[in-house]
Amino acid sequence: AEYMGNEWKRLFFALIFFHAIIQERRKFGPLGWNIPYEWNTSDLLAASKYLKMYLEDFEETPWPAMKYIISTINYGGRVTDFLDLRCVTTILNKYFDPSTLEEECIFTPDAVYYPPPPGDLASVH
């Protein structure tokens, strides 16, 4: 299937990176989130299924719909504070974007984190 190509790899990595960031923010208590949320692997798995579905069923990636489903419905379904929801959406928008598909995309200013390049797992190591 087409979704298993480079687009899938890069967007799945971005989704995992997003999930890790919102999990990490919990360590900072009220500085991270106004209310503690219990996101877990099931949220990541559900979001990855939405991603797979959108990449398989649409010729053009429906960015607004995909971002809304993942940030507002999937992860945001647990969020009760409007500022926390805004934060979830903002974090997802930073990493889950058409620019993620560009080869020169980096996630951090020091270029330590970036989506995987084309190729197999051995080429990434």
PDB file of C-alpha atoms in Angstrom:
ATOM      1  CA  ALA A   1       0.000   0.000   0.000  1.00  0.00           C
ATOM      2  CA  GLU A   2       1.099   3.556  -0.722  1.00  0.00           C
ATOM      3  CA  TYR A   3       0.906   4.666   2.917  1.00  0.00           C
ATOM      4  CA  MET A   4       3.903   2.494   3.739  1.00  0.00           C
ATOM      5  CA  GLY A   5       6.148   4.765   1.678  1.00  0.00           C
ATOM      6  CA  ASN A   6       8.245   7.665   2.863  1.00  0.00           C
ATOM      7  CA  GLU A   7       5.184   9.833   3.553  1.00  0.00           C
ATOM      8  CA  TRP A   8       3.910   7.242   6.052  1.00  0.00           C
ATOM      9  CA  LYS A   9       7.298   6.924   7.758  1.00  0.00           C
ATOM     10  CA  ARG A  10       7.791  10.645   8.158  1.00  0.00           C
ATOM     11  CA  LEU A  11       4.268  11.349   9.379  1.00  0.00           C
ATOM     12  CA  PHE A  12       4.227   8.363  11.719  1.00  0.00           C
ATOM     13  CA  PHE A  13       7.529   9.555  13.194  1.00  0.00           C
ATOM     14  CA  ALA A  14       6.027  13.045  13.608  1.00  0.00           C
ATOM     15  CA  LEU A  15       3.010  11.528  15.361  1.00  0.00           C
ATOM     16  CA  ILE A  16       5.233   9.552  17.731  1.00  0.00           C
ATOM     17  CA  PHE A  17       7.347  12.659  18.382  1.00  0.00           C
ATOM     18  CA  PHE A  18       4.169  14.636  19.185  1.00  0.00           C
ATOM     19  CA  HIS A  19       2.990  11.882  21.535  1.00  0.00           C
ATOM     20  CA  ALA A  20       6.347  11.871  23.335  1.00  0.00           C
ATOM     21  CA  ILE A  21       6.275  15.647  23.782  1.00  0.00           C
ATOM     22  CA  ILE A  22       2.809  15.774  25.305  1.00  0.00           C
ATOM     23  CA  GLN A  23       3.755  12.892  27.606  1.00  0.00           C
ATOM     24  CA  GLU A  24       6.967  14.661  28.648  1.00  0.00           C
ATOM     25  CA  ARG A  25       5.096  17.871  29.502  1.00  0.00           C
ATOM     26  CA  ARG A  26       3.250  15.953  32.252  1.00  0.00           C
ATOM     27  CA  LYS A  27       6.492  15.827  34.248  1.00  0.00           C
ATOM     28  CA  PHE A  28       6.323  19.599  34.707  1.00  0.00           C
ATOM     29  CA  GLY A  29       3.002  19.553  36.560  1.00  0.00           C
ATOM     30  CA  PRO A  30       0.942  22.714  36.142  1.00  0.00           C
ATOM     31  CA  LEU A  31       3.678  24.276  34.001  1.00  0.00           C
ATOM     32  CA  GLY A  32       3.211  21.486  31.465  1.00  0.00           C
ATOM     33  CA  TRP A  33      -0.573  21.132  31.589  1.00  0.00           C
ATOM     34  CA  ASN A  34      -3.145  23.012  33.662  1.00  0.00           C
ATOM     35  CA  ILE A  35      -4.824  19.670  34.381  1.00  0.00           C
ATOM     36  CA  PRO A  36      -3.015  16.300  34.397  1.00  0.00           C
ATOM     37  CA  TYR A  37      -4.128  14.061  31.522  1.00  0.00           C
ATOM     38  CA  GLU A  38      -3.636  10.343  31.140  1.00  0.00           C
ATOM     39  CA  TRP A  39      -2.705   9.913  27.490  1.00  0.00           C
ATOM     40  CA  ASN A  40      -1.425   6.451  26.734  1.00  0.00           C
ATOM     41  CA  THR A  41      -0.515   4.029  23.964  1.00  0.00           C
ATOM     42  CA  SER A  42      -4.155   3.590  22.962  1.00  0.00           C
ATOM     43  CA  ASP A  43      -4.277   7.281  21.979  1.00  0.00           C
ATOM     44  CA  LEU A  44      -1.178   6.841  19.828  1.00  0.00           C
ATOM     45  CA  LEU A  45      -2.558   3.659  18.232  1.00  0.00           C
ATOM     46  CA  ALA A  46      -5.907   5.305  17.438  1.00  0.00           C
ATOM     47  CA  ALA A  47      -4.151   8.337  15.927  1.00  0.00           C
ATOM     48  CA  SER A  48      -1.926   6.074  13.823  1.00  0.00           C
ATOM     49  CA  LYS A  49      -5.039   4.311  12.495  1.00  0.00           C
ATOM     50  CA  TYR A  50      -6.516   7.679  11.483  1.00  0.00           C
ATOM     51  CA  LEU A  51      -3.242   8.570   9.795  1.00  0.00           C
ATOM     52  CA  LYS A  52      -3.175   5.265   7.908  1.00  0.00           C
ATOM     53  CA  MET A  53      -6.802   5.679   6.856  1.00  0.00           C
ATOM     54  CA  TYR A  54      -6.270   9.212   5.548  1.00  0.00           C
ATOM     55  CA  LEU A  55      -3.154   8.242   3.617  1.00  0.00           C
ATOM     56  CA  GLU A  56      -4.863   5.206   2.067  1.00  0.00           C
ATOM     57  CA  ASP A  57      -8.252   6.737   1.271  1.00  0.00           C
ATOM     58  CA  PHE A  58      -7.295  10.159  -0.108  1.00  0.00           C
ATOM     59  CA  GLU A  59      -5.109  11.072  -3.065  1.00  0.00           C
ATOM     60  CA  GLU A  60      -4.240  14.429  -1.535  1.00  0.00           C
ATOM     61  CA  THR A  61      -3.453  14.477   2.192  1.00  0.00           C
ATOM     62  CA  PRO A  62      -6.398  16.220   3.927  1.00  0.00           C
ATOM     63  CA  TRP A  63      -4.243  18.167   6.420  1.00  0.00           C
ATOM     64  CA  PRO A  64      -6.980  20.179   8.182  1.00  0.00           C
ATOM     65  CA  ALA A  65      -9.208  17.130   8.722  1.00  0.00           C
ATOM     66  CA  MET A  66      -6.319  14.913   9.801  1.00  0.00           C
ATOM     67  CA  LYS A  67      -4.988  17.487  12.271  1.00  0.00           C
ATOM     68  CA  TYR A  68      -8.458  18.135  13.696  1.00  0.00           C
ATOM     69  CA  ILE A  69      -9.229  14.444  14.212  1.00  0.00           C
ATOM     70  CA  ILE A  70      -5.886  13.775  15.901  1.00  0.00           C
ATOM     71  CA  SER A  71      -5.484  16.926  18.017  1.00  0.00           C
ATOM     72  CA  THR A  72      -9.042  17.887  18.907  1.00  0.00           C
ATOM     73  CA  ILE A  73     -10.936  14.607  18.865  1.00  0.00           C
ATOM     74  CA  ASN A  74      -8.365  11.868  19.521  1.00  0.00           C
ATOM     75  CA  TYR A  75      -6.008  13.561  22.006  1.00  0.00           C
ATOM     76  CA  GLY A  76      -8.249  16.530  22.793  1.00  0.00           C
ATOM     77  CA  GLY A  77     -11.091  14.254  23.846  1.00  0.00           C
ATOM     78  CA  ARG A  78      -9.383  13.927  27.220  1.00  0.00           C
ATOM     79  CA  VAL A  79      -8.650  17.653  27.548  1.00  0.00           C
ATOM     80  CA  THR A  80     -10.997  19.750  29.675  1.00  0.00           C
ATOM     81  CA  ASP A  81      -9.045  23.029  29.773  1.00  0.00           C
ATOM     82  CA  PHE A  82      -9.285  25.234  26.683  1.00  0.00           C
ATOM     83  CA  LEU A  83      -5.691  26.458  27.028  1.00  0.00           C
ATOM     84  CA  ASP A  84      -4.442  22.868  27.216  1.00  0.00           C
ATOM     85  CA  LEU A  85      -6.411  22.048  24.066  1.00  0.00           C
ATOM     86  CA  ARG A  86      -4.845  25.036  22.341  1.00  0.00           C
ATOM     87  CA  CYS A  87      -1.434  23.764  23.421  1.00  0.00           C
ATOM     88  CA  VAL A  88      -2.116  20.221  22.119  1.00  0.00           C
ATOM     89  CA  THR A  89      -3.199  21.635  18.765  1.00  0.00           C
ATOM     90  CA  THR A  90      -0.205  23.981  18.559  1.00  0.00           C
ATOM     91  CA  ILE A  91       2.266  21.196  19.337  1.00  0.00           C
ATOM     92  CA  LEU A  92       0.715  18.900  16.727  1.00  0.00           C
ATOM     93  CA  ASN A  93       0.738  21.686  14.124  1.00  0.00           C
ATOM     94  CA  LYS A  94       4.470  22.206  14.660  1.00  0.00           C
ATOM     95  CA  TYR A  95       5.390  18.629  13.786  1.00  0.00           C
ATOM     96  CA  PHE A  96       2.453  17.392  11.721  1.00  0.00           C
ATOM     97  CA  ASP A  97       2.612  19.569   8.662  1.00  0.00           C
ATOM     98  CA  PRO A  98       3.323  19.325   4.912  1.00  0.00           C
ATOM     99  CA  SER A  99       6.857  20.597   5.631  1.00  0.00           C
ATOM    100  CA  THR A 100       7.453  17.315   7.510  1.00  0.00           C
ATOM    101  CA  LEU A 101       7.520  15.623   4.114  1.00  0.00           C
ATOM    102  CA  GLU A 102      10.378  17.818   2.881  1.00  0.00           C
ATOM    103  CA  GLU A 103      13.841  16.293   3.029  1.00  0.00           C
ATOM    104  CA  GLU A 104      15.368  19.251   4.899  1.00  0.00           C
ATOM    105  CA  CYS A 105      12.764  19.147   7.681  1.00  0.00           C
ATOM    106  CA  ILE A 106      14.129  19.226  11.232  1.00  0.00           C
ATOM    107  CA  PHE A 107      12.188  19.193  14.498  1.00  0.00           C
ATOM    108  CA  THR A 108      14.727  20.897  16.760  1.00  0.00           C
ATOM    109  CA  PRO A 109      17.065  23.860  16.172  1.00  0.00           C
ATOM    110  CA  ASP A 110      20.118  21.674  16.846  1.00  0.00           C
ATOM    111  CA  ALA A 111      18.912  19.222  14.130  1.00  0.00           C
ATOM    112  CA  VAL A 112      19.113  16.261  16.507  1.00  0.00           C
ATOM    113  CA  TYR A 113      15.513  15.226  15.801  1.00  0.00           C
ATOM    114  CA  TYR A 114      14.197  14.946  12.263  1.00  0.00           C
ATOM    115  CA  PRO A 115      11.900  12.641  10.288  1.00  0.00           C
ATOM    116  CA  PRO A 116      13.595   9.524   8.898  1.00  0.00           C
ATOM    117  CA  PRO A 117      15.136   9.774   5.436  1.00  0.00           C
ATOM    118  CA  PRO A 118      13.927   7.537   2.598  1.00  0.00           C
ATOM    119  CA  GLY A 119      15.171   3.976   2.794  1.00  0.00           C
ATOM    120  CA  ASP A 120      15.010   1.036   5.120  1.00  0.00           C
ATOM    121  CA  LEU A 121      15.775   0.835   8.834  1.00  0.00           C
ATOM    122  CA  ALA A 122      19.412  -0.093   8.246  1.00  0.00           C
ATOM    123  CA  SER A 123      19.978   3.205   6.380  1.00  0.00           C
ATOM    124  CA  VAL A 124      18.831   5.173   9.444  1.00  0.00           C
ATOM    125  CA  HIS A 125      21.249   3.586  11.931  1.00  0.00           C
TER     126      HIS A 125
END
